[in-house]
Tab-separated table of C-alpha atoms in Angstrom:
chain	number	residue	atom	x	y	z
L	1	UNK	CA	-18.326	-14.323	-28.497
L	2	UNK	CA	-16.990	-16.180	-30.258
L	3	UNK	CA	-17.635	-19.649	-30.978
L	4	UNK	CA	-15.457	-22.579	-30.571
L	5	UNK	CA	-12.774	-22.130	-33.610
L	6	UNK	CA	-13.310	-24.665	-36.787
L	7	UNK	CA	-10.664	-26.968	-37.922
L	8	UNK	CA	-8.659	-26.150	-40.749
L	9	UNK	CA	-6.316	-23.194	-42.742
L	10	UNK	CA	-9.243	-21.100	-43.213
L	11	UNK	CA	-10.623	-21.602	-39.323
L	12	UNK	CA	-8.572	-18.305	-38.086
L	13	UNK	CA	-10.387	-15.861	-40.638
L	14	UNK	CA	-13.501	-17.263	-39.665
L	15	UNK	CA	-12.503	-16.967	-35.973
L	16	UNK	CA	-11.136	-13.522	-36.763
L	17	UNK	CA	-14.037	-11.901	-38.317
L	18	UNK	CA	-16.788	-13.308	-36.367
L	19	UNK	CA	-14.321	-11.742	-32.972
L	20	UNK	CA	-12.975	-8.475	-34.781
L	21	UNK	CA	-16.092	-6.428	-33.517
L	22	UNK	CA	-15.988	-7.142	-30.108
L	23	UNK	CA	-12.302	-7.182	-29.786
L	24	UNK	CA	-12.074	-3.706	-31.229
L	25	UNK	CA	-14.691	-2.307	-28.801
L	26	UNK	CA	-13.052	-3.477	-25.607
L	27	UNK	CA	-9.299	-1.996	-27.553
L	28	UNK	CA	-11.407	0.968	-27.778
L	29	UNK	CA	-12.508	1.304	-23.901
L	30	UNK	CA	-8.824	0.307	-22.731
L	31	UNK	CA	-7.473	2.438	-25.492
L	32	UNK	CA	-9.921	5.602	-26.159
L	33	UNK	CA	-8.705	6.752	-28.966
L	34	UNK	CA	-9.769	4.178	-32.558
L	35	UNK	CA	-6.249	4.380	-33.726
L	36	UNK	CA	-5.439	2.776	-30.201
L	37	UNK	CA	-7.434	0.410	-30.722
L	38	UNK	CA	-7.050	-0.831	-34.803
L	39	UNK	CA	-3.485	-1.424	-33.601
L	40	UNK	CA	-4.071	-2.998	-30.550
L	41	UNK	CA	-6.776	-5.303	-32.484
L	42	UNK	CA	-4.427	-5.953	-35.466
L	43	UNK	CA	-2.012	-6.898	-33.108
L	44	UNK	CA	-3.996	-8.530	-30.904
L	45	UNK	CA	-4.960	-11.062	-33.940
L	46	UNK	CA	-1.411	-11.420	-35.623
L	47	UNK	CA	-0.173	-12.721	-32.105
L	48	UNK	CA	-3.373	-15.104	-32.190
L	49	UNK	CA	-2.224	-15.892	-35.918
L	50	UNK	CA	1.094	-16.336	-35.411
L	51	UNK	CA	0.014	-19.364	-32.574
L	52	UNK	CA	-2.873	-20.592	-34.299
L	53	UNK	CA	-2.871	-24.186	-33.889
L	54	UNK	CA	-2.444	-23.269	-29.957
L	55	UNK	CA	-5.209	-21.440	-30.193
L	56	UNK	CA	-7.662	-23.315	-31.946
L	57	UNK	CA	-6.967	-25.692	-29.565
L	58	UNK	CA	-7.822	-23.858	-26.128
L	59	UNK	CA	-11.098	-24.791	-24.831
L	60	UNK	CA	-12.430	-21.196	-25.008
L	61	UNK	CA	-10.689	-19.482	-28.287
L	62	UNK	CA	-12.809	-16.308	-27.189
L	63	UNK	CA	-11.345	-16.622	-23.337
L	64	UNK	CA	-7.839	-16.822	-25.207
L	65	UNK	CA	-8.593	-13.783	-27.249
L	66	UNK	CA	-9.266	-11.517	-24.847
L	67	UNK	CA	-6.009	-11.957	-22.533
L	68	UNK	CA	-3.829	-12.348	-25.500
L	69	UNK	CA	-5.335	-8.632	-26.123
L	70	UNK	CA	-5.189	-7.306	-22.371
L	71	UNK	CA	-1.663	-8.345	-22.099
L	72	UNK	CA	-0.919	-6.836	-25.240
L	73	UNK	CA	-2.619	-3.516	-23.801
L	74	UNK	CA	-0.527	-3.769	-20.417
L	75	UNK	CA	2.494	-4.522	-22.229
L	76	UNK	CA	2.203	-1.135	-24.347
L	77	UNK	CA	1.185	0.889	-21.299
L	78	UNK	CA	4.040	-0.535	-19.547
L	79	UNK	CA	6.425	0.471	-22.299
L	80	UNK	CA	4.741	3.868	-22.400
L	81	UNK	CA	5.164	4.695	-18.879
L	82	UNK	CA	8.978	3.604	-19.332
L	83	UNK	CA	9.467	5.995	-22.583
L	84	UNK	CA	7.483	8.739	-20.268
L	85	UNK	CA	10.290	8.105	-17.008
L	86	UNK	CA	12.897	8.209	-19.763
L	87	UNK	CA	12.367	10.378	-22.915
L	88	UNK	CA	9.773	13.124	-23.738
L	89	UNK	CA	6.608	13.191	-22.118
L	90	UNK	CA	3.560	11.218	-24.518
L	91	UNK	CA	0.526	12.753	-24.200
L	92	UNK	CA	-2.198	10.526	-23.456
L	93	UNK	CA	-4.784	10.429	-26.591
L	94	UNK	CA	-7.533	12.583	-26.876
L	95	UNK	CA	-10.906	11.208	-26.585
L	96	UNK	CA	-13.181	10.352	-29.520
L	97	UNK	CA	-15.290	13.245	-30.342
L	98	UNK	CA	-18.955	11.948	-30.061
L	99	UNK	CA	-21.647	11.937	-27.596
L	100	UNK	CA	-20.835	13.973	-23.967
L	101	UNK	CA	-21.106	10.949	-22.106
L	102	UNK	CA	-18.811	9.167	-24.434
L	103	UNK	CA	-16.358	12.247	-24.056
L	104	UNK	CA	-16.793	12.465	-20.105
L	105	UNK	CA	-16.364	8.282	-19.761
L	106	UNK	CA	-13.179	8.308	-22.047
L	107	UNK	CA	-12.071	10.944	-20.449
L	108	UNK	CA	-12.578	9.237	-16.948
L	109	UNK	CA	-10.898	5.783	-18.148
L	110	UNK	CA	-8.149	7.885	-18.835
L	111	UNK	CA	-7.100	9.120	-15.251
L	112	UNK	CA	-7.102	5.592	-14.236
L	113	UNK	CA	-3.806	3.618	-14.009
L	114	UNK	CA	-3.935	1.183	-16.520
L	115	UNK	CA	-4.333	-1.859	-14.577
L	116	UNK	CA	-7.322	-0.323	-13.204
L	117	UNK	CA	-8.629	0.817	-16.243
L	118	UNK	CA	-8.102	-2.813	-17.430
L	119	UNK	CA	-10.337	-4.493	-14.294
L	120	UNK	CA	-12.938	-1.581	-14.719
L	121	UNK	CA	-13.612	-2.642	-18.772
L	122	UNK	CA	-12.668	-6.797	-18.496
L	123	UNK	CA	-15.514	-6.213	-15.264
L	124	UNK	CA	-17.807	-4.372	-16.664
L	125	UNK	CA	-17.925	-4.207	-20.185
L	126	UNK	CA	-16.651	-7.970	-20.767
L	127	UNK	CA	-18.611	-8.931	-17.802
L	128	UNK	CA	-16.197	-11.302	-16.432
L	129	UNK	CA	-16.119	-12.237	-12.945
L	130	UNK	CA	-13.695	-10.685	-10.328
L	131	UNK	CA	-11.737	-14.072	-10.674
L	132	UNK	CA	-11.427	-14.505	-13.650
L	133	UNK	CA	-9.991	-10.372	-14.013
L	134	UNK	CA	-7.559	-11.416	-11.121
L	135	UNK	CA	-6.070	-13.840	-13.061
L	136	UNK	CA	-5.831	-12.270	-16.353
L	137	UNK	CA	-4.478	-9.613	-14.355
L	138	UNK	CA	-2.136	-12.118	-12.122
L	139	UNK	CA	-3.564	-10.120	-9.232
L	140	UNK	CA	-6.130	-11.473	-5.931
L	141	UNK	CA	-9.537	-11.103	-5.840
L	142	UNK	CA	-9.417	-8.849	-3.336
L	143	UNK	CA	-7.228	-6.689	-5.164
L	144	UNK	CA	-9.793	-6.591	-8.227
L	145	UNK	CA	-13.125	-5.417	-6.023
L	146	UNK	CA	-10.588	-2.553	-3.892
L	147	UNK	CA	-9.735	-0.989	-7.126
L	148	UNK	CA	-12.742	-1.844	-9.144
L	149	UNK	CA	-15.304	-0.094	-6.103
L	150	UNK	CA	-12.061	2.864	-5.933
L	151	UNK	CA	-12.519	3.311	-9.461
L	152	UNK	CA	-16.000	2.784	-9.854
L	153	UNK	CA	-16.048	5.998	-7.523
L	154	UNK	CA	-13.998	7.643	-9.476
L	155	UNK	CA	-15.673	7.319	-12.611
L	156	UNK	CA	-18.991	8.509	-11.040
L	157	UNK	CA	-18.046	10.991	-9.729
L	158	UNK	CA	-16.222	12.021	-12.953
L	159	UNK	CA	-20.179	11.780	-14.654
L	160	UNK	CA	-21.542	13.858	-12.108
L	161	UNK	CA	-24.208	13.639	-10.214
L	162	UNK	CA	-26.054	12.177	-13.537
L	163	UNK	CA	-28.242	9.204	-13.951
L	164	UNK	CA	-28.474	6.775	-16.574
L	165	UNK	CA	-31.320	5.187	-17.636
L	166	UNK	CA	-31.580	2.739	-20.196
L	167	UNK	CA	-34.154	1.624	-22.785
L	168	UNK	CA	-34.482	-0.774	-25.489
L	169	UNK	CA	-35.081	0.971	-28.849
C	1	UNK	CA	-30.425	1.157	-26.992
C	2	UNK	CA	-30.812	4.590	-26.041
C	3	UNK	CA	-28.684	5.825	-22.814
C	4	UNK	CA	-30.733	9.106	-21.180
C	5	UNK	CA	-28.700	11.074	-18.594
C	6	UNK	CA	-30.773	12.878	-15.476
C	7	UNK	CA	-30.861	14.333	-12.172
C	8	UNK	CA	-30.656	11.654	-9.740
C	9	UNK	CA	-33.696	11.524	-7.473
C	10	UNK	CA	-32.261	11.937	-4.374
C	11	UNK	CA	-30.154	10.272	-1.870
C	12	UNK	CA	-26.681	8.793	-2.027
C	13	UNK	CA	-25.663	6.382	-4.648
C	14	UNK	CA	-25.276	3.179	-3.435
C	15	UNK	CA	-22.340	0.578	-4.686
C	16	UNK	CA	-26.002	-0.829	-6.755
C	17	UNK	CA	-26.697	1.720	-8.446
C	18	UNK	CA	-23.022	2.676	-9.693
C	19	UNK	CA	-22.494	-0.438	-11.749
C	20	UNK	CA	-25.442	0.354	-14.033
C	21	UNK	CA	-24.635	3.686	-14.715
C	22	UNK	CA	-20.557	2.705	-15.827
C	23	UNK	CA	-21.941	-0.641	-18.048
C	24	UNK	CA	-24.806	1.401	-19.570
C	25	UNK	CA	-21.890	4.424	-19.617
C	26	UNK	CA	-19.409	1.536	-21.662
C	27	UNK	CA	-22.318	0.347	-23.995
C	28	UNK	CA	-22.744	3.689	-25.247
C	29	UNK	CA	-19.038	4.171	-25.646
C	30	UNK	CA	-18.337	1.396	-27.232
C	31	UNK	CA	-21.699	1.992	-29.334
C	32	UNK	CA	-20.047	5.452	-30.350
C	33	UNK	CA	-16.704	4.004	-31.724
C	34	UNK	CA	-15.590	4.174	-34.710
C	35	UNK	CA	-16.592	1.714	-37.368
C	36	UNK	CA	-13.017	-0.279	-37.654
C	37	UNK	CA	-12.387	-1.280	-41.104
C	38	UNK	CA	-11.495	-5.233	-41.628
C	39	UNK	CA	-8.357	-5.755	-39.374
C	40	UNK	CA	-8.182	-9.591	-40.299
C	41	UNK	CA	-5.991	-9.243	-43.956
C	42	UNK	CA	-3.717	-7.053	-42.222
C	43	UNK	CA	-3.312	-9.851	-39.431
C	44	UNK	CA	-2.705	-11.988	-41.233
C	45	UNK	CA	0.617	-10.042	-43.164
C	46	UNK	CA	1.854	-9.777	-39.678
C	47	UNK	CA	0.779	-13.318	-38.395
C	48	UNK	CA	2.562	-14.523	-41.069
C	49	UNK	CA	5.520	-12.434	-40.182
C	50	UNK	CA	6.451	-13.253	-37.206
C	51	UNK	CA	5.729	-16.464	-37.557
C	52	UNK	CA	8.609	-16.822	-40.645
C	53	UNK	CA	10.772	-14.715	-37.857
C	54	UNK	CA	10.036	-17.290	-35.312
C	55	UNK	CA	11.343	-20.016	-38.035
C	56	UNK	CA	13.585	-18.188	-39.188
C	57	UNK	CA	15.630	-17.831	-36.124
C	58	UNK	CA	15.329	-22.232	-35.131
C	59	UNK	CA	18.476	-23.212	-37.565
C	60	UNK	CA	20.700	-20.501	-34.884
C	61	UNK	CA	19.198	-21.100	-31.826
C	62	UNK	CA	20.120	-25.219	-31.759
C	63	UNK	CA	23.410	-24.237	-32.369
C	64	UNK	CA	23.354	-21.273	-29.759
C	65	UNK	CA	21.738	-23.637	-27.310
C	66	UNK	CA	24.528	-26.053	-27.206
C	67	UNK	CA	27.029	-22.845	-26.880
C	68	UNK	CA	24.802	-21.786	-24.357
C	69	UNK	CA	25.657	-24.886	-22.899
C	70	UNK	CA	29.012	-24.794	-23.055
C	71	UNK	CA	28.909	-21.543	-21.722
C	72	UNK	CA	26.452	-22.152	-18.583
C	73	UNK	CA	28.145	-25.478	-17.127
C	74	UNK	CA	31.322	-23.308	-17.015
C	75	UNK	CA	29.717	-20.032	-15.327
C	76	UNK	CA	31.073	-19.703	-11.927
C	77	UNK	CA	29.282	-21.564	-8.841
C	78	UNK	CA	30.509	-20.059	-6.232
C	79	UNK	CA	32.767	-16.818	-5.902
C	80	UNK	CA	33.151	-13.735	-4.583
C	81	UNK	CA	31.282	-12.265	-7.287
C	82	UNK	CA	27.201	-11.669	-7.764
C	83	UNK	CA	25.146	-14.932	-9.255
C	84	UNK	CA	25.910	-15.525	-12.568
C	85	UNK	CA	21.990	-14.513	-12.630
C	86	UNK	CA	20.259	-12.076	-15.500
C	87	UNK	CA	18.090	-10.005	-13.912
C	88	UNK	CA	15.619	-8.593	-16.760
C	89	UNK	CA	15.667	-5.392	-16.795
C	90	UNK	CA	12.810	-2.756	-17.376
C	91	UNK	CA	13.287	-2.296	-20.748
C	92	UNK	CA	13.880	-6.161	-21.804
C	93	UNK	CA	10.586	-6.600	-19.769
C	94	UNK	CA	8.535	-4.738	-22.560
C	95	UNK	CA	7.368	-8.576	-23.618
C	96	UNK	CA	6.572	-7.588	-27.472
C	97	UNK	CA	5.880	-10.782	-28.695
C	98	UNK	CA	4.988	-13.610	-25.901
C	99	UNK	CA	2.907	-16.872	-26.924
C	100	UNK	CA	0.016	-16.968	-25.722
C	101	UNK	CA	-1.040	-20.059	-23.567
C	102	UNK	CA	-4.087	-21.915	-22.485
C	103	UNK	CA	-6.120	-19.159	-20.031
C	104	UNK	CA	-8.194	-22.378	-19.004
C	105	UNK	CA	-4.526	-23.355	-16.961
C	106	UNK	CA	-4.966	-22.052	-13.232
C	107	UNK	CA	-1.558	-21.857	-13.027
C	108	UNK	CA	-0.789	-19.835	-16.448
C	109	UNK	CA	1.764	-17.729	-15.574
C	110	UNK	CA	2.864	-14.728	-18.415
C	111	UNK	CA	6.357	-14.804	-19.232
C	112	UNK	CA	8.981	-12.238	-18.347
C	113	UNK	CA	10.866	-11.133	-21.628
C	114	UNK	CA	14.916	-10.607	-21.493
C	115	UNK	CA	15.676	-9.935	-24.840
C	116	UNK	CA	18.607	-12.451	-26.329
C	117	UNK	CA	22.296	-11.212	-26.608
C	118	UNK	CA	23.502	-11.378	-29.703
C	119	UNK	CA	23.744	-15.093	-30.886
C	120	UNK	CA	22.521	-16.017	-27.718
C	121	UNK	CA	19.704	-17.668	-28.108
C	122	UNK	CA	16.167	-17.944	-26.340
C	123	UNK	CA	13.073	-20.317	-25.953
C	124	UNK	CA	11.309	-18.648	-28.571
C	125	UNK	CA	13.929	-20.283	-31.196
C	126	UNK	CA	13.037	-23.571	-29.750
C	127	UNK	CA	10.575	-26.015	-31.630
C	128	UNK	CA	7.118	-25.554	-31.024
C	129	UNK	CA	6.499	-29.285	-29.471
C	130	UNK	CA	9.777	-28.277	-27.707
C	131	UNK	CA	8.756	-25.170	-26.348
C	132	UNK	CA	5.556	-26.226	-25.256
C	133	UNK	CA	6.829	-29.033	-23.102
C	134	UNK	CA	9.642	-26.364	-21.883
C	135	UNK	CA	6.526	-23.509	-21.326
C	136	UNK	CA	4.970	-26.213	-19.267
C	137	UNK	CA	7.329	-27.044	-16.683
C	138	UNK	CA	8.384	-23.514	-16.420
C	139	UNK	CA	4.945	-22.891	-15.369
C	140	UNK	CA	4.158	-25.829	-12.245
C	141	UNK	CA	8.274	-24.790	-11.333
C	142	UNK	CA	7.137	-21.595	-10.548
C	143	UNK	CA	4.228	-22.155	-8.810
C	144	UNK	CA	5.743	-24.849	-6.865
C	145	UNK	CA	8.684	-21.950	-6.144
C	146	UNK	CA	5.898	-19.662	-5.188
C	147	UNK	CA	4.536	-22.307	-3.049
C	148	UNK	CA	7.480	-23.069	-0.912
C	149	UNK	CA	10.005	-19.879	-0.750
C	150	UNK	CA	8.712	-16.656	1.082
C	151	UNK	CA	6.312	-14.644	0.309
C	152	UNK	CA	7.891	-11.991	-0.838
C	153	UNK	CA	9.209	-13.992	-4.026
C	154	UNK	CA	5.515	-13.872	-5.298
C	155	UNK	CA	4.756	-14.352	-7.720
C	156	UNK	CA	7.732	-15.700	-9.412
C	157	UNK	CA	7.050	-16.297	-13.244
C	158	UNK	CA	9.475	-17.827	-15.464
C	159	UNK	CA	11.770	-15.937	-18.194
C	160	UNK	CA	11.456	-17.194	-21.857
C	161	UNK	CA	15.098	-16.648	-22.785
C	162	UNK	CA	15.984	-20.374	-20.888
C	163	UNK	CA	13.986	-22.812	-19.164
C	164	UNK	CA	16.078	-23.183	-15.680
C	165	UNK	CA	15.377	-18.997	-15.116
C	166	UNK	CA	12.456	-17.331	-12.827
C	167	UNK	CA	12.093	-13.447	-11.246
C	168	UNK	CA	10.231	-13.533	-8.095
C	169	UNK	CA	8.572	-9.902	-6.601
C	170	UNK	CA	5.699	-8.067	-7.619
C	171	UNK	CA	6.371	-5.001	-9.565
C	172	UNK	CA	10.049	-4.302	-7.350
C	173	UNK	CA	12.506	-5.675	-6.671
C	174	UNK	CA	13.019	-8.571	-8.716
C	175	UNK	CA	14.287	-11.383	-7.737
C	176	UNK	CA	16.634	-13.424	-10.205
C	177	UNK	CA	15.783	-17.089	-9.043
C	178	UNK	CA	17.764	-20.398	-11.248
C	179	UNK	CA	16.152	-23.396	-10.846
C	180	UNK	CA	18.396	-25.652	-13.117
C	181	UNK	CA	18.411	-29.543	-13.614
C	182	UNK	CA	20.999	-30.999	-15.828
C	183	UNK	CA	21.941	-34.250	-16.919
C	184	UNK	CA	25.782	-34.849	-15.252
C	185	UNK	CA	28.540	-34.894	-17.645
C	186	UNK	CA	29.993	-38.493	-18.200
C	187	UNK	CA	31.567	-40.121	-16.319
C	188	UNK	CA	35.674	-39.077	-15.677
C	189	UNK	CA	34.602	-35.829	-17.938
C	190	UNK	CA	34.127	-33.941	-15.140
C	191	UNK	CA	36.222	-32.707	-12.179
C	192	UNK	CA	35.464	-32.772	-8.359
C	193	UNK	CA	34.352	-29.771	-6.580
C	194	UNK	CA	36.445	-27.730	-4.498
C	195	UNK	CA	36.769	-27.531	-1.471
C	196	UNK	CA	33.967	-25.843	0.597
C	197	UNK	CA	35.682	-23.019	1.978
C	198	UNK	CA	34.308	-19.925	3.267
C	199	UNK	CA	36.262	-16.775	2.486
C	200	UNK	CA	34.678	-14.230	4.548
C	201	UNK	CA	36.504	-11.554	3.265
C	202	UNK	CA	34.902	-12.152	0.569
C	203	UNK	CA	31.505	-12.150	2.538
C	204	UNK	CA	31.527	-15.773	1.027
C	205	UNK	CA	30.150	-18.904	3.076
C	206	UNK	CA	29.583	-21.858	1.526
C	207	UNK	CA	28.333	-25.161	3.550
C	208	UNK	CA	27.062	-28.118	3.553
C	209	UNK	CA	24.627	-30.754	4.922
C	210	UNK	CA	23.581	-33.823	4.442
C	211	UNK	CA	19.894	-33.757	4.443
C	212	UNK	CA	16.844	-36.198	6.230
C	213	UNK	CA	16.347	-37.310	3.033
C	214	UNK	CA	19.814	-38.156	2.330
C	215	UNK	CA	20.423	-35.219	-0.236
C	216	UNK	CA	24.003	-33.843	0.167
C	217	UNK	CA	23.566	-29.918	-0.617
C	218	UNK	CA	26.343	-27.449	-0.643
C	219	UNK	CA	24.578	-24.095	-0.110
C	220	UNK	CA	26.867	-20.871	-1.159
C	221	UNK	CA	26.246	-17.432	-0.040
C	222	UNK	CA	27.625	-14.869	-1.947
C	223	UNK	CA	27.438	-10.979	-1.415
C	224	UNK	CA	28.349	-8.671	-4.534
C	225	UNK	CA	30.492	-5.752	-4.675
C	226	UNK	CA	29.384	-2.637	-1.659
C	227	UNK	CA	27.678	0.002	-3.162
C	228	UNK	CA	26.622	3.025	-0.759
C	229	UNK	CA	27.533	0.899	1.982
C	230	UNK	CA	25.335	-2.105	1.237
C	231	UNK	CA	25.546	-5.674	-0.377
C	232	UNK	CA	23.357	-7.510	-2.116
C	233	UNK	CA	23.353	-10.845	-1.205
C	234	UNK	CA	22.072	-14.510	-2.927
C	235	UNK	CA	22.452	-17.566	-2.039
C	236	UNK	CA	23.209	-21.429	-4.479
C	237	UNK	CA	22.564	-24.374	-2.930
C	238	UNK	CA	23.558	-27.154	-5.797
C	239	UNK	CA	23.266	-30.841	-4.850
C	240	UNK	CA	22.910	-34.728	-7.343
C	241	UNK	CA	20.159	-36.160	-7.859
C	242	UNK	CA	20.148	-39.557	-9.585
C	243	UNK	CA	21.032	-38.734	-12.973
C	244	UNK	CA	21.059	-34.864	-12.855
C	245	UNK	CA	22.790	-31.905	-11.348
C	246	UNK	CA	20.394	-29.456	-9.506
C	247	UNK	CA	21.126	-25.952	-9.169
C	248	UNK	CA	18.214	-23.767	-6.773
C	249	UNK	CA	20.251	-20.326	-6.772
C	250	UNK	CA	18.391	-16.901	-5.715
C	251	UNK	CA	19.510	-13.561	-6.126
C	252	UNK	CA	19.318	-9.874	-4.561
C	253	UNK	CA	17.923	-7.183	-6.617
C	254	UNK	CA	21.524	-5.477	-7.477
C	255	UNK	CA	19.945	-2.319	-8.969
C	256	UNK	CA	17.928	-1.637	-6.019
C	257	UNK	CA	20.627	-2.891	-3.494
C	258	UNK	CA	17.772	-5.456	-2.225
C	259	UNK	CA	19.500	-9.245	-0.914
C	260	UNK	CA	17.427	-12.027	-1.501
C	261	UNK	CA	14.655	-12.396	1.058
C	262	UNK	CA	15.712	-15.899	2.161
C	263	UNK	CA	17.669	-17.764	4.375
C	264	UNK	CA	20.131	-21.052	4.196
C	265	UNK	CA	17.914	-23.271	6.189
C	266	UNK	CA	14.699	-21.783	4.252
C	267	UNK	CA	15.852	-23.073	0.909
C	268	UNK	CA	17.220	-25.837	2.721
C	269	UNK	CA	13.743	-26.697	3.792
C	270	UNK	CA	12.602	-26.038	-0.234
C	271	UNK	CA	14.640	-28.749	-1.733
C	272	UNK	CA	13.934	-31.346	0.383
C	273	UNK	CA	9.833	-30.341	0.224
C	274	UNK	CA	8.174	-33.434	-2.268
C	275	UNK	CA	7.044	-31.188	-4.813
C	276	UNK	CA	10.536	-29.589	-5.280
C	277	UNK	CA	11.926	-32.950	-5.465
C	278	UNK	CA	8.808	-34.082	-7.986
C	279	UNK	CA	9.622	-31.808	-10.420
C	280	UNK	CA	13.596	-32.466	-9.731
C	281	UNK	CA	12.744	-35.816	-10.731
C	282	UNK	CA	10.412	-35.436	-13.881
C	283	UNK	CA	13.318	-32.990	-14.988
C	284	UNK	CA	15.808	-36.213	-14.540
C	285	UNK	CA	13.513	-38.061	-15.966
C	286	UNK	CA	12.559	-36.273	-19.220
C	287	UNK	CA	15.868	-33.878	-19.571
C	288	UNK	CA	14.824	-30.015	-20.305
C	289	UNK	CA	18.293	-28.909	-20.507
C	290	UNK	CA	21.377	-29.456	-22.459
C	291	UNK	CA	23.804	-31.825	-21.021
C	292	UNK	CA	26.873	-31.251	-18.443
C	293	UNK	CA	30.195	-30.809	-20.984
C	294	UNK	CA	32.296	-29.112	-18.908
C	295	UNK	CA	34.599	-29.060	-15.985
C	296	UNK	CA	32.564	-28.146	-13.307
C	297	UNK	CA	33.880	-25.911	-10.643
C	298	UNK	CA	37.020	-26.064	-12.541
């Protein structure tokens, strides 16, 4: 995803520009909403810039960025849940209008609990290993496996019995 | 990439054909996402603001650390009240601004955030080098404690308010843990500890034991006020080693009214463990906390 960050003052901009689209897409799958995805990506980039010297020194700046993005998302969801419990309910963002499959997927993802949703996105969109997802979300690999299996079943049901075939143009 | 949907040819879809479906659907959804504007300029502004806020707090933080040291040293180490460990409230665990850590570290533990009270410092106020040093230590200490304490405390995470604070337990109950290694006060500056006396009517039990390694440890188990017929019990061990006063304290969850799920004997086993003593010796040689300079137990 990202190339190794270059040294120097401008290294951040190069790093951020190279990776912002990928981060944004992951954020979009996590949030299901373009505005929220933009905010999440921007917050993530701001945090990365704040600690840029540490990010730059990391072996895998891309993994670092993904971790910050995911954990920022989880923290935000926890806050929203607390708000929901403590104050007035916050409606889940409506999926963007788009092709039917995308709408259905985003709606189905929105039905998953935040952590389960993050597991599915990291596992099947970011293509991370079970172990990496477990480490990132601070849970056991067996939890990731079982949760992903349940989530896949849920998503599969919501997406109907349609089967996808993919071709490259 | 084009994605087409069709009716399945039949048969129960197995796990193997569920994953490609979801992967393809997510690929499609990500491609459908409205293109974002360039997010970098605003991120730079917000990132600079974050840096400025962090730096502005350093000056005030240094003074507050000293003040906190005085307060910390004078906190009751025994008594009828609950262990003076501040637990992270649900609202304070939002972790709005955690410093990211190196994800290649297998011991990575995301810290629990406790918002400092007005005038109180937190680790975020420390200079970056010192902050990094303390975080590394906290991370290792959390891993060692998690390996030694009963499973109910897992996962143990650092608390970002102070290097001595940790929190154990999954999503709840939360168990506040203090692991403190403070350089001892200068000779003559500290009074002797008060006698180790149990006061049963106050649910206070004090015990001293000399461990096989020659360390004399004092344990104090105290319960908080009764609420709906329940009390929350926590235990504190204190001992001296080399140039430092060491304290390992495990509290219960006073919101969930759950006592710390550990016995005094289990805690005594923890402080005898080589891995724990290695941490103590490291912090003794490379102090993480300010020197004691108030009268202990006075």
